[in-house]
Coordinates of C-alpha atoms in Angstrom, one line a residue:
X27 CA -33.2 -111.2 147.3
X28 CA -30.8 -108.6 146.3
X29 CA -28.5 -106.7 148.8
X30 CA -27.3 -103.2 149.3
X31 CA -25.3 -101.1 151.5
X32 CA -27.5 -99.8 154.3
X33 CA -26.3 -96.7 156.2
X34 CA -27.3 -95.9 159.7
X35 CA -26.9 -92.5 160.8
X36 CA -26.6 -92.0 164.8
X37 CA -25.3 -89.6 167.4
X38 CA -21.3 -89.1 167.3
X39 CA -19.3 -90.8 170.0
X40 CA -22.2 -93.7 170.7
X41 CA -21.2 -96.2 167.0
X42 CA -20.1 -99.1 169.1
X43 CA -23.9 -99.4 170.8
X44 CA -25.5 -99.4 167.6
X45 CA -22.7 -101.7 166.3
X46 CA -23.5 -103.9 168.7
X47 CA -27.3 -104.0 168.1
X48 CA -26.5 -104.4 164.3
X49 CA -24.7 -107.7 165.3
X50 CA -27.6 -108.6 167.4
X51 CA -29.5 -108.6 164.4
X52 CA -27.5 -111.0 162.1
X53 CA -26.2 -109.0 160.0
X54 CA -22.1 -107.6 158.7
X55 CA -20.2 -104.0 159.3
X56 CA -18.9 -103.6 156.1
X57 CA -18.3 -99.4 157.3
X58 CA -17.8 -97.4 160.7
X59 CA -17.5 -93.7 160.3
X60 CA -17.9 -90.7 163.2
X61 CA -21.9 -90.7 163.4
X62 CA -22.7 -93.6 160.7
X63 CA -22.6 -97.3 160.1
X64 CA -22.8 -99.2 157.4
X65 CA -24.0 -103.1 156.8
X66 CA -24.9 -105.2 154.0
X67 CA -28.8 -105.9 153.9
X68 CA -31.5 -106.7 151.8
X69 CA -35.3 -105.8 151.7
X70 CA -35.9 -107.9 154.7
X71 CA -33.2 -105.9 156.8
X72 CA -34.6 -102.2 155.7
X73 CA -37.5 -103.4 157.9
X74 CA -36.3 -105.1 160.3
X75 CA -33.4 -102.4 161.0
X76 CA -36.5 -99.7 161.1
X77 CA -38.5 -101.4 164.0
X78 CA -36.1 -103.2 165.9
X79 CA -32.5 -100.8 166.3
X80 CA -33.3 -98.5 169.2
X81 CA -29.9 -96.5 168.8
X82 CA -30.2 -95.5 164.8
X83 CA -31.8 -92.2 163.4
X84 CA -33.0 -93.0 160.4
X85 CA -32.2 -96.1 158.1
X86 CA -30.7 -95.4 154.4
X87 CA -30.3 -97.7 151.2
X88 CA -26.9 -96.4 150.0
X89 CA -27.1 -96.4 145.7
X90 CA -24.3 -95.1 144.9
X91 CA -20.8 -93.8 146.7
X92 CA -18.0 -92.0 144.6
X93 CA -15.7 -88.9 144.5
X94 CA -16.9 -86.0 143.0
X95 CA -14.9 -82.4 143.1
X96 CA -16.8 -80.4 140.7
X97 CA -20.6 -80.0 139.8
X98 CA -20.1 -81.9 136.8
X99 CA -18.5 -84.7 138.2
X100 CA -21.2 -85.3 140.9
X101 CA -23.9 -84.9 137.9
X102 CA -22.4 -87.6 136.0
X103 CA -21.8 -89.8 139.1
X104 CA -25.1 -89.2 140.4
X105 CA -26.6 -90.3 136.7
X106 CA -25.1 -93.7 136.7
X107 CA -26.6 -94.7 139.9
X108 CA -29.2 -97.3 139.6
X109 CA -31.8 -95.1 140.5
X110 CA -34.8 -97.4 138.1
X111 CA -34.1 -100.5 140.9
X112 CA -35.8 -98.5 143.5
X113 CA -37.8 -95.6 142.0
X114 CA -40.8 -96.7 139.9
X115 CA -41.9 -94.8 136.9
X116 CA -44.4 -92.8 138.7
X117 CA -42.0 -92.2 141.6
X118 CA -42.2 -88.8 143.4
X119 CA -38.3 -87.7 144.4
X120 CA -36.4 -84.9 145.8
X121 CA -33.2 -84.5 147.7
X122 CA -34.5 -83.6 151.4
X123 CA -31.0 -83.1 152.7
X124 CA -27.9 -82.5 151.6
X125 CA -24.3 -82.3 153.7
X126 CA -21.3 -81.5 153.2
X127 CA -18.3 -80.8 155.3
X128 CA -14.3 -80.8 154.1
X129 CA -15.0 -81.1 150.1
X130 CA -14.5 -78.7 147.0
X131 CA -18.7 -78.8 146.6
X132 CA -20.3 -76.7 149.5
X133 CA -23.5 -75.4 148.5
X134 CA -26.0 -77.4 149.8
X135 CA -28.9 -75.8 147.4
X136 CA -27.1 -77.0 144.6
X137 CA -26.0 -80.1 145.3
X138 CA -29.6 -80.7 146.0
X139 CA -30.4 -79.3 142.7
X140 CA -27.6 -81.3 140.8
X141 CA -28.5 -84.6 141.9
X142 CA -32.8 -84.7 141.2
X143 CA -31.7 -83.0 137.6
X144 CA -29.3 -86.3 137.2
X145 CA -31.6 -88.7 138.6
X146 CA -34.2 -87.5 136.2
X147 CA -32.1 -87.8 132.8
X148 CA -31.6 -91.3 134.2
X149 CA -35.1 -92.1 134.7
X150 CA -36.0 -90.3 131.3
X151 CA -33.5 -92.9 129.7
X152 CA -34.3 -96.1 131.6
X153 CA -38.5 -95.4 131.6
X154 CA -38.3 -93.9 127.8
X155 CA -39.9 -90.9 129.1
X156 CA -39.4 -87.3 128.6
X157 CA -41.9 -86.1 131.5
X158 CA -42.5 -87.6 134.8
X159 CA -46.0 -86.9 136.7
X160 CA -44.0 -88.0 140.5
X161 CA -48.3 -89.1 141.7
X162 CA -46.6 -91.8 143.0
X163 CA -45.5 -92.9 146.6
X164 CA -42.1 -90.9 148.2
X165 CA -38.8 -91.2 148.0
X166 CA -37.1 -88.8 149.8
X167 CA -33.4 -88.6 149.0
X168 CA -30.4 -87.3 151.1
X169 CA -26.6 -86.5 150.1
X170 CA -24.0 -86.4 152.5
X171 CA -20.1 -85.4 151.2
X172 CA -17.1 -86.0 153.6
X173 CA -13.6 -84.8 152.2
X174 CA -14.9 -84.9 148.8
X175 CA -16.5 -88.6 149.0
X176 CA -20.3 -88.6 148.3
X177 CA -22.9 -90.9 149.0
X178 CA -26.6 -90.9 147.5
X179 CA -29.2 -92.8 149.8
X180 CA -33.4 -93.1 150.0
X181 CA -34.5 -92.9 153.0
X182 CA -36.6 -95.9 154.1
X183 CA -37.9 -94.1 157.2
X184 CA -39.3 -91.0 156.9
X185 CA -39.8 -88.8 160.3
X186 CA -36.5 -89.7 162.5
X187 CA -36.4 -92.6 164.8
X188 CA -36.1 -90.9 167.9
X189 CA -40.0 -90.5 167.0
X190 CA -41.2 -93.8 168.8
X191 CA -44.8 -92.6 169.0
X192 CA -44.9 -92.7 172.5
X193 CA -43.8 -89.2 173.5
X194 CA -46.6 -86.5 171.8
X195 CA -45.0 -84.0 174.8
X196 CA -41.8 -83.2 176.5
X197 CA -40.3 -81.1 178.9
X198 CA -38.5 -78.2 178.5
X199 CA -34.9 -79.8 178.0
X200 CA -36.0 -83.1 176.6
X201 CA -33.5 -86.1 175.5
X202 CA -34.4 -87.9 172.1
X203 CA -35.2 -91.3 172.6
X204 CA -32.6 -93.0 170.3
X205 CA -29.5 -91.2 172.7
X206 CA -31.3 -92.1 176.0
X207 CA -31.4 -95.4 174.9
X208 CA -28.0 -95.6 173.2
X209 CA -26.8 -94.2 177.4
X210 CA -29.3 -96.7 179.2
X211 CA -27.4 -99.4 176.7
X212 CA -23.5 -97.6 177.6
X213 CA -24.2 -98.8 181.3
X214 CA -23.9 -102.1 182.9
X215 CA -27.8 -101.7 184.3
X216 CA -29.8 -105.0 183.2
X217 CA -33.7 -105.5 183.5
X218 CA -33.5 -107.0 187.1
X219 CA -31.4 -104.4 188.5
X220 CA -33.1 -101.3 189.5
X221 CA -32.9 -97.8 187.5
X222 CA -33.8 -94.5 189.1
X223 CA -34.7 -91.2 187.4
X224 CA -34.6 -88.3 189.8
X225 CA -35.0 -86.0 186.9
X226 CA -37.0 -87.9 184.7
X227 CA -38.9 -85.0 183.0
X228 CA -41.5 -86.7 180.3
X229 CA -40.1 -90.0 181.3
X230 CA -38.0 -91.1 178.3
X231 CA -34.9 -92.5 180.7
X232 CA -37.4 -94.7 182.3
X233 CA -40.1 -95.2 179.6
X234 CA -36.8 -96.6 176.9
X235 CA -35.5 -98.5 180.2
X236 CA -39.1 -100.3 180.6
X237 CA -39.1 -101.3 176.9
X238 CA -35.7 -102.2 176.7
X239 CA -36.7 -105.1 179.9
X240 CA -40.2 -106.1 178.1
X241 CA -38.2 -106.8 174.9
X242 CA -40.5 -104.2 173.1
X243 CA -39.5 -103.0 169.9
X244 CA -39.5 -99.4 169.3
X245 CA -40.4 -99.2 165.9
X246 CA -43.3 -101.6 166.1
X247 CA -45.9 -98.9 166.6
X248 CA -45.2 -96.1 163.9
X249 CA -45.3 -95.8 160.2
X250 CA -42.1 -96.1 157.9
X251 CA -42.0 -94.0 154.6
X252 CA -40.8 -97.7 153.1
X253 CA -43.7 -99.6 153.6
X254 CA -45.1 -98.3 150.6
X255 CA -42.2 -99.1 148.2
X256 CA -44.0 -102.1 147.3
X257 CA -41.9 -102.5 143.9
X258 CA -39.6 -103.7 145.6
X259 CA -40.2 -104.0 149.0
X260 CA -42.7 -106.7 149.7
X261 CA -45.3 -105.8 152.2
X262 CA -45.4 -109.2 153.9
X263 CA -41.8 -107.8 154.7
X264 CA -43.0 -105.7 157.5
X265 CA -45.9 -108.0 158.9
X266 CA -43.0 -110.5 159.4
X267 CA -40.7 -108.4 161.4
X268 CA -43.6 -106.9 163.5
X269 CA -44.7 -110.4 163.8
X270 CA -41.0 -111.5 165.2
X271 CA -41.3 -108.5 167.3
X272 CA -44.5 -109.3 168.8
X273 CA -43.2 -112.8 169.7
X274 CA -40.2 -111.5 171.5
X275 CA -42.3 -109.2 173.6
X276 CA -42.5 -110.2 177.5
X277 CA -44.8 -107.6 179.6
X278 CA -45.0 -109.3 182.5
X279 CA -41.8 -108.8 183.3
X280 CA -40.7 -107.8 186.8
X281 CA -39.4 -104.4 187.2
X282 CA -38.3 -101.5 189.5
X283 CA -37.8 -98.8 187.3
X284 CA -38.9 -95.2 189.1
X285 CA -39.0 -91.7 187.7
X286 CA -39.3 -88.7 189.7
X287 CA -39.7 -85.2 189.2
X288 CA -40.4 -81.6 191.1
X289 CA -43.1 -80.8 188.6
X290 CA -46.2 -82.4 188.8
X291 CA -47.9 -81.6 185.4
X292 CA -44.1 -83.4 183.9
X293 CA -45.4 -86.4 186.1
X294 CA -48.4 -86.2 184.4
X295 CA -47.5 -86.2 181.0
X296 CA -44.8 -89.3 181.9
X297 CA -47.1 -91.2 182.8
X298 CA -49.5 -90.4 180.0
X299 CA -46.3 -91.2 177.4
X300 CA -45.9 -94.5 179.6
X301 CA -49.2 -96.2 178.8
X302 CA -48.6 -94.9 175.1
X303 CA -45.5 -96.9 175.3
X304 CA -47.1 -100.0 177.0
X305 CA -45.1 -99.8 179.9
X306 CA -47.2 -98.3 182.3
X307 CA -47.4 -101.1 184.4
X308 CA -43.4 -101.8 184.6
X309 CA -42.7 -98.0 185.8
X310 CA -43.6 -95.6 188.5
X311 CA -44.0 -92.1 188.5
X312 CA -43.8 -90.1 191.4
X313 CA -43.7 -86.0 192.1
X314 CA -40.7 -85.7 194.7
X315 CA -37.6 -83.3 194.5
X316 CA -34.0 -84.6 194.1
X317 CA -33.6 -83.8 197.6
X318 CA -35.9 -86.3 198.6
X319 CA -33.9 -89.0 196.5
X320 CA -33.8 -92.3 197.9
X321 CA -34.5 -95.9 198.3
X322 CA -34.0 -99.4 200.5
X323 CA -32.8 -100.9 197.4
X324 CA -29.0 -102.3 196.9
X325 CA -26.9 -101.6 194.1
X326 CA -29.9 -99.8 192.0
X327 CA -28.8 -97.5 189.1
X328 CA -29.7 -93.9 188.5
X329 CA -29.4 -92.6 185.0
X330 CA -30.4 -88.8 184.1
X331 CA -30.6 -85.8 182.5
X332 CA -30.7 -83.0 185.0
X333 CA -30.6 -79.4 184.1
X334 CA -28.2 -77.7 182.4
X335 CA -28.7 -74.2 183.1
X336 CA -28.9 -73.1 179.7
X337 CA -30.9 -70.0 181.1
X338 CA -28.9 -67.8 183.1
X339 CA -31.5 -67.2 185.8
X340 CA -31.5 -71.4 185.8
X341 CA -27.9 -71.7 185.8
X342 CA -27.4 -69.9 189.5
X343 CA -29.8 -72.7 191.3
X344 CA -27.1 -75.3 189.4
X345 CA -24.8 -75.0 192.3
X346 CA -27.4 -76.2 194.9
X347 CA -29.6 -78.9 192.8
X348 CA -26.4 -80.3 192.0
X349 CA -25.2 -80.7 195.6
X350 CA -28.6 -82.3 196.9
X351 CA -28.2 -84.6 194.3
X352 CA -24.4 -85.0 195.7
X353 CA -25.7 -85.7 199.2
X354 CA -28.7 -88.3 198.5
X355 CA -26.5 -89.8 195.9
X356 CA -23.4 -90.8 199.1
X357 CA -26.2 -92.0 200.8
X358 CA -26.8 -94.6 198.5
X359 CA -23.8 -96.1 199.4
X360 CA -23.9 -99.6 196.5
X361 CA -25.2 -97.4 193.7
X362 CA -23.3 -96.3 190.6
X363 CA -24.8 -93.3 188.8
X364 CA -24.8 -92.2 185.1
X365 CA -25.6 -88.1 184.4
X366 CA -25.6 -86.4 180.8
X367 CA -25.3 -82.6 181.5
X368 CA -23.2 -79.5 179.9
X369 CA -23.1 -78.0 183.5
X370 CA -19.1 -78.2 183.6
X371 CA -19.2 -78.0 187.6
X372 CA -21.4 -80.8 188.1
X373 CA -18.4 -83.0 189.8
X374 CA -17.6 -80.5 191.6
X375 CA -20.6 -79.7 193.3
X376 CA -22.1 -83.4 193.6
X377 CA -18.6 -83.7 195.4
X378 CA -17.1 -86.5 193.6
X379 CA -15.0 -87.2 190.6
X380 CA -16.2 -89.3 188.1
X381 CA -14.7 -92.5 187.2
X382 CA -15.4 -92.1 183.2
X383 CA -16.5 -89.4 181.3
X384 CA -17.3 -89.2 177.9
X385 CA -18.1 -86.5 175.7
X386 CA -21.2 -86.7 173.4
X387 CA -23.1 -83.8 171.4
X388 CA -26.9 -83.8 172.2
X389 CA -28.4 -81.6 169.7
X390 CA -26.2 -78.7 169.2
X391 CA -25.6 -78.9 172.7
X392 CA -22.3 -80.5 174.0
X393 CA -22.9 -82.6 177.2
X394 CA -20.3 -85.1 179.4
X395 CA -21.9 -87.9 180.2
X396 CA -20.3 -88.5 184.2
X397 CA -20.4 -92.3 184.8
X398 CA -19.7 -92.9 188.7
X399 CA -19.7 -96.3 189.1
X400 CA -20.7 -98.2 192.5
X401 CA -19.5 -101.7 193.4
X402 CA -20.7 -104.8 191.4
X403 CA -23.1 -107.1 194.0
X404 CA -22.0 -110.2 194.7
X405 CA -22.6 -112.9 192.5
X406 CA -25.6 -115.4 193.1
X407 CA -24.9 -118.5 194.3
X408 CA -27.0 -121.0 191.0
X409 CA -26.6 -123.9 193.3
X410 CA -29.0 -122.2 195.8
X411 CA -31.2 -120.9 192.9
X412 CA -31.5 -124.3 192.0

């Protein structure tokens, strides 16, 4: 089966969680770069990368990477790329993004326009054809140039990969699914530990934490652009890796994994995105405020997103939510807590200095993600276990 360079686009700052999920997989790094990784795959690893990497946006067969500094230089480039190895005849193509940040070529319209007029005259030649009718299946194309360096991919996916299926609404500051899984995967918390959303909005914190302890795949549900891109992509492909996904699957798995939120229509719609999910028997949803936070559990885990007071009328009740968080939080004297927020006082006011903090851009929006760490519990004794 022939290989390729496959690019994985994800959020800046969080490469060594999908690095590590790439290894997981079985296959090489041959590339890190700020937001991206690269590994060698085949047709195989297109679909498996697609259903099983939680942390990824969107999964890209690179065709070609070169330097280009003028227009004419990315058209020629562009043209020798072996476009007739993945685009049939009847292909339907078009450049759906193009970036560029740092390089000589800046327009983004006409990159885009440069690089379907190249791939054409290299169909034209390779297919004999002077016309193409593009009735065929998809395949988008996106550009991306850094410091003058361009790189051509398809991509395999289609809608991003933060689209799990599960979530059809959110609340009003939602989290994507890939980053709340990339920050569940950043903390030490394991399946039989427990995890604690006090602001858990539609529930992705908890609903990603559920399926990460069931072993469920969260590509296993949805539709991939790929799948049709039988020409070289064998369908059989994809019932395989949903096949080795099924078999890895473990619902029964015991859980304490709680979300709770002020609003009770948010509760609703959590647990509605739960059973979507299949993981609405390993969470539970409850309408309580954060000043109500607690439980008789030891050295549980609270990851959350609370919010950020992007509204000026939300951004004076900061100083109190975050203190009532601050007080129920000492009281759980063996936890260790994990908050993404922009709210720059949040230490401050939960009355405690975090003891790592790492910056990470969600959306537009630039967050710290505030990682106060409780003690580790002591370690069980396997003689008595056994």
């Amino acid at each position: 089966m022939n290989t390729f360079p496959v690019i994985l686009p994800c959020h800046f700052g969080l490469e060594a969680v999908l690095k590590r999920e790439i290894y997981d997989l079985g296959y090489d790094i041959e590339r890190v770069e700020d937001g991206r990784i690269t590994f060698t795959g085949d047709a195989d690893a297109v679909c498996r990368a697609n259903i099983f990497l939680r942390t990824a946006e969107r999964v890209l067969i690179c065709v070609g990477r070169f330097k280009a500094f003028t227009y004419d230089e990315l058209f020629e480039n562009v043209k020798a790329c072996p476009w007739e190895e993945f685009i049939p005849e009847n292909g339907r193509f078009w450049v759906t993004k193009a970036n560029t940040v740092n390089s000589k070529l800046f327009s983004p319209s006409d990159i885009q326009s440069i690089v379907k007029k190249a791939m054409v005259e290299r169909l034209k030649q390779r297919y004999s054809v002077s016309w193409f009718s593009e009735d065929g299946n998809d395949y988008p194309v996106r550009v991306f140039i850094n410091k003058d360096e361009v790189t051509v991919c398809l991509d395999t996916t289609g809608e991003s990969l933060h689209k799990r299926g599960y979530r059809t609404q959110a609340g009003r500051a939602p989290i994507s699914e890939t980053l709340a899984a990339a920050l569940i995967m950043l903390t030490p918390w394991r399946k039989d530990r427990i995890l604690v959303d006090p602001f858990c909005g539609s529930g992705t914190f908890v609903i990603e934490a559920a399926m990460l302890a069931a072993g469920i795949a969260p590509g296993m549900n949805r539709a991939f652009t790929a799948e049709k891109w039988t020409n070289f992509i064998d369908k059989k492909l994809w019932y395989d890796a949903v096949s080795e996904a099924r078999e890895q699957m473990n619902p029964d798995v015991e859980t304490d994994i709680q979300g709770y939120d002020i609003d009770a229509s948010v509760i609703r719609t959590a647990r509605e995105n739960a059973k979507r999910a299949q993981v609405e028997k390993l969470v539970h949803f409850q309408q309580r405020p954060v000043s109500e936070l607690s439980h008789s559990g030891k050295y549980g885990f609270i990851i959350t997103n609370p919010p950020y007071g992007e509204r000026l009328e939300e951004k004076e009740a900061l100083p109190k939510l975050y203190g009532e968080f601050g007080e129920r939080f000492k009281n759980l004297e063996s936890w260790s807590a994990y908050i993404i927020t922009s709210y720059e006082d949040a230490e401050k006011y939960i009355g405690r200095k975090a003891d790592k903090n790492r910056k990470i851009y969600n959306g537009m929006i630039k967050t710290f993600f505030y990682q106060f760490m409780g003690p580790k519990p002591p370690k069980r004794d396997w003689k008595a276990d056994n």
